[in-house]
PDB file of C-alpha atoms in Angstrom:
ATOM      1  CA  UNK A  18     -16.456   8.123 -11.780  1.00  0.00           C
ATOM      2  CA  UNK A  19     -16.200   8.010  -7.980  1.00  0.00           C
ATOM      3  CA  UNK A  20     -13.698   5.155  -8.260  1.00  0.00           C
ATOM      4  CA  UNK A  21     -11.523   7.202 -10.617  1.00  0.00           C
ATOM      5  CA  UNK A  22     -11.599  10.180  -8.253  1.00  0.00           C
ATOM      6  CA  UNK A  23     -10.679   7.962  -5.302  1.00  0.00           C
ATOM      7  CA  UNK A  24      -7.892   6.358  -7.313  1.00  0.00           C
ATOM      8  CA  UNK A  25      -6.495   9.784  -8.180  1.00  0.00           C
ATOM      9  CA  UNK A  26      -6.544  10.829  -4.534  1.00  0.00           C
ATOM     10  CA  UNK A  27      -4.843   7.642  -3.354  1.00  0.00           C
ATOM     11  CA  UNK A  28      -2.186   7.823  -6.031  1.00  0.00           C
ATOM     12  CA  UNK A  29      -1.517  11.457  -5.180  1.00  0.00           C
ATOM     13  CA  UNK A  30      -0.865  10.539  -1.552  1.00  0.00           C
ATOM     14  CA  UNK A  31       1.078   7.379  -2.329  1.00  0.00           C
ATOM     15  CA  UNK A  32       4.280   9.145  -3.324  1.00  0.00           C
ATOM     16  CA  UNK A  33       6.704   7.167  -1.167  1.00  0.00           C
ATOM     17  CA  UNK A  34       7.730   4.887  -4.009  1.00  0.00           C
ATOM     18  CA  UNK A  35       7.102   7.034  -7.080  1.00  0.00           C
ATOM     19  CA  UNK A  36      10.467   8.658  -7.628  1.00  0.00           C
ATOM     20  CA  UNK A  37      12.122   5.376  -8.628  1.00  0.00           C
ATOM     21  CA  UNK A  38      11.055   2.239 -10.480  1.00  0.00           C
ATOM     22  CA  UNK A  39       9.035   0.227  -8.040  1.00  0.00           C
ATOM     23  CA  UNK A  40       6.943  -1.515 -10.708  1.00  0.00           C
ATOM     24  CA  UNK A  41       7.934  -5.077  -9.719  1.00  0.00           C
ATOM     25  CA  UNK A  42       7.080  -4.457  -6.061  1.00  0.00           C
ATOM     26  CA  UNK A  43       3.821  -2.681  -6.970  1.00  0.00           C
ATOM     27  CA  UNK A  44       2.699  -5.597  -9.141  1.00  0.00           C
ATOM     28  CA  UNK A  45       3.380  -8.145  -6.387  1.00  0.00           C
ATOM     29  CA  UNK A  46       1.811  -6.005  -3.639  1.00  0.00           C
ATOM     30  CA  UNK A  47      -1.332  -5.331  -5.680  1.00  0.00           C
ATOM     31  CA  UNK A  48      -1.693  -8.951  -6.806  1.00  0.00           C
ATOM     32  CA  UNK A  49      -1.187 -10.450  -3.351  1.00  0.00           C
ATOM     33  CA  UNK A  50      -3.335  -7.991  -1.407  1.00  0.00           C
ATOM     34  CA  UNK A  51      -6.210  -7.208  -3.797  1.00  0.00           C
ATOM     35  CA  UNK A  52      -7.197 -10.875  -3.993  1.00  0.00           C
ATOM     36  CA  UNK A  53      -8.813 -10.514  -7.403  1.00  0.00           C
ATOM     37  CA  UNK A  54     -10.783  -7.422  -6.360  1.00  0.00           C
ATOM     38  CA  UNK A  55     -10.538  -4.010  -7.996  1.00  0.00           C
ATOM     39  CA  UNK A  56      -7.505  -2.179  -6.615  1.00  0.00           C
ATOM     40  CA  UNK A  57      -8.164   1.552  -6.305  1.00  0.00           C
ATOM     41  CA  UNK A  58      -4.636   2.429  -5.251  1.00  0.00           C
ATOM     42  CA  UNK A  59      -1.389   0.881  -4.073  1.00  0.00           C
ATOM     43  CA  UNK A  60       1.147   2.471  -1.746  1.00  0.00           C
ATOM     44  CA  UNK A  61       4.564   1.036  -0.933  1.00  0.00           C
ATOM     45  CA  UNK A  62       6.775   2.128   1.955  1.00  0.00           C
ATOM     46  CA  UNK A  63      10.202   0.482   1.472  1.00  0.00           C
ATOM     47  CA  UNK A  64      13.041   0.332   3.972  1.00  0.00           C
ATOM     48  CA  UNK A  65      15.304   2.149   1.495  1.00  0.00           C
ATOM     49  CA  UNK A  66      14.518   5.010  -0.888  1.00  0.00           C
ATOM     50  CA  UNK A  67      16.420   3.266  -3.694  1.00  0.00           C
ATOM     51  CA  UNK A  68      14.916   0.149  -5.338  1.00  0.00           C
ATOM     52  CA  UNK A  69      18.300  -1.592  -5.585  1.00  0.00           C
ATOM     53  CA  UNK A  70      18.781  -1.493  -1.810  1.00  0.00           C
ATOM     54  CA  UNK A  71      15.243  -2.082  -0.527  1.00  0.00           C
ATOM     55  CA  UNK A  72      14.627  -5.586   0.778  1.00  0.00           C
ATOM     56  CA  UNK A  73      11.576  -4.994   3.000  1.00  0.00           C
ATOM     57  CA  UNK A  74       8.430  -2.976   2.435  1.00  0.00           C
ATOM     58  CA  UNK A  75       5.013  -2.300   3.841  1.00  0.00           C
ATOM     59  CA  UNK A  76       2.436  -2.537   1.068  1.00  0.00           C
ATOM     60  CA  UNK A  77      -1.063  -1.074   1.287  1.00  0.00           C
ATOM     61  CA  UNK A  78      -3.832  -1.628  -1.265  1.00  0.00           C
ATOM     62  CA  UNK A  79      -7.240   0.041  -1.249  1.00  0.00           C
ATOM     63  CA  UNK A  80      -9.764  -2.450  -2.674  1.00  0.00           C
ATOM     64  CA  UNK A  81     -13.219  -1.452  -3.930  1.00  0.00           C
ATOM     65  CA  UNK A  82     -16.020  -3.208  -2.021  1.00  0.00           C
ATOM     66  CA  UNK A  83     -18.177  -4.759  -4.753  1.00  0.00           C
ATOM     67  CA  UNK A  84     -21.711  -3.412  -4.814  1.00  0.00           C
ATOM     68  CA  UNK A  85     -20.867  -0.378  -2.716  1.00  0.00           C
ATOM     69  CA  UNK A  86     -21.115   3.252  -3.737  1.00  0.00           C
ATOM     70  CA  UNK A  87     -17.379   3.903  -3.782  1.00  0.00           C
ATOM     71  CA  UNK A  88     -16.465   2.336  -0.441  1.00  0.00           C
ATOM     72  CA  UNK A  89     -13.176   0.522  -0.063  1.00  0.00           C
ATOM     73  CA  UNK A  90     -11.364  -1.886   2.205  1.00  0.00           C
ATOM     74  CA  UNK A  91      -7.754  -1.533   3.315  1.00  0.00           C
ATOM     75  CA  UNK A  92      -5.431  -4.504   2.837  1.00  0.00           C
ATOM     76  CA  UNK A  93      -1.825  -4.414   4.020  1.00  0.00           C
ATOM     77  CA  UNK A  94       1.143  -6.729   4.196  1.00  0.00           C
ATOM     78  CA  UNK A  95       4.850  -6.924   4.867  1.00  0.00           C
ATOM     79  CA  UNK A  96       6.923  -7.857   1.844  1.00  0.00           C
ATOM     80  CA  UNK A  97      10.499  -9.064   1.482  1.00  0.00           C
ATOM     81  CA  UNK A  98      12.788  -9.183  -1.526  1.00  0.00           C
ATOM     82  CA  UNK A  99      15.326 -11.922  -2.101  1.00  0.00           C
ATOM     83  CA  UNK A 100      17.093 -13.292  -5.180  1.00  0.00           C
ATOM     84  CA  UNK A 101      13.726 -14.466  -6.532  1.00  0.00           C
ATOM     85  CA  UNK A 102      12.099 -11.044  -6.231  1.00  0.00           C
ATOM     86  CA  UNK A 103       9.423  -9.568  -3.996  1.00  0.00           C
ATOM     87  CA  UNK A 104       7.077 -11.807  -2.022  1.00  0.00           C
ATOM     88  CA  UNK A 105       4.602 -11.345   0.800  1.00  0.00           C
ATOM     89  CA  UNK A 106       6.032 -12.248   4.194  1.00  0.00           C
ATOM     90  CA  UNK A 107       2.787 -11.787   6.145  1.00  0.00           C
ATOM     91  CA  UNK A 108      -0.454  -9.825   6.208  1.00  0.00           C
ATOM     92  CA  UNK A 109      -0.894  -6.810   8.457  1.00  0.00           C
ATOM     93  CA  UNK A 110      -4.237  -6.660  10.249  1.00  0.00           C
ATOM     94  CA  UNK A 111      -6.010  -3.847  12.025  1.00  0.00           C
ATOM     95  CA  UNK A 112      -4.870  -1.048   9.705  1.00  0.00           C
ATOM     96  CA  UNK A 113      -7.602   1.542   9.194  1.00  0.00           C
ATOM     97  CA  UNK A 114      -7.762   4.876   7.436  1.00  0.00           C
ATOM     98  CA  UNK A 115      -6.349   6.307   4.250  1.00  0.00           C
ATOM     99  CA  UNK A 116      -3.687   8.760   3.133  1.00  0.00           C
ATOM    100  CA  UNK A 117      -0.792   7.051   4.927  1.00  0.00           C
ATOM    101  CA  UNK A 118       2.039   9.398   5.836  1.00  0.00           C
ATOM    102  CA  UNK A 119       5.085   9.834   8.068  1.00  0.00           C
ATOM    103  CA  UNK A 120       6.444   6.335   7.501  1.00  0.00           C
ATOM    104  CA  UNK A 121       9.172   5.290   9.888  1.00  0.00           C
ATOM    105  CA  UNK A 122      11.196   2.169   9.238  1.00  0.00           C
ATOM    106  CA  UNK A 123      13.549   0.657  11.760  1.00  0.00           C
ATOM    107  CA  UNK A 124      14.748  -2.768  12.867  1.00  0.00           C
ATOM    108  CA  UNK A 125      11.605  -3.396  14.921  1.00  0.00           C
ATOM    109  CA  UNK A 126       9.095  -2.590  12.182  1.00  0.00           C
ATOM    110  CA  UNK A 127       7.170  -0.062  10.141  1.00  0.00           C
ATOM    111  CA  UNK A 128       5.155   2.776  11.654  1.00  0.00           C
ATOM    112  CA  UNK A 129       2.885   5.282   9.921  1.00  0.00           C
ATOM    113  CA  UNK A 130      -0.037   7.635  10.431  1.00  0.00           C
ATOM    114  CA  UNK A 131      -3.352   7.360   8.579  1.00  0.00           C
ATOM    115  CA  UNK A 132      -6.368   9.653   8.309  1.00  0.00           C
ATOM    116  CA  UNK A 133      -9.865   8.599   9.351  1.00  0.00           C
ATOM    117  CA  UNK A 134     -13.177  10.380   9.305  1.00  0.00           C
ATOM    118  CA  UNK A 135     -14.214  11.919  12.590  1.00  0.00           C
ATOM    119  CA  UNK A 136     -17.705  12.071  14.063  1.00  0.00           C
ATOM    120  CA  UNK A 137     -20.224  14.597  12.802  1.00  0.00           C
TER     121      UNK A 137
END
């Protein structure tokens, strides 16, 4: 039940790629980043709002930590699309938080804001 609630929350916030058909990218991102674990949510931030023109994307997958009471890990990677389709270019390390927002894409990289729990 907790996993379903978390999944609903993550999918609600992961709207960057929902307006178009990003299914191929979502499948690759989830497969490559979840590593066989249970993916609770996948978010894709492409460098173009239209699937036909996007050739780079930041992918984020929230993966359930087995045996935990609803806790999750954050896995992220940079993806590129060529004639063969989407593939992971490299993993992104050090990303923490959830509910990514304010994505900015430029020639030097991807930037975004995440939410984390504060003290107390």
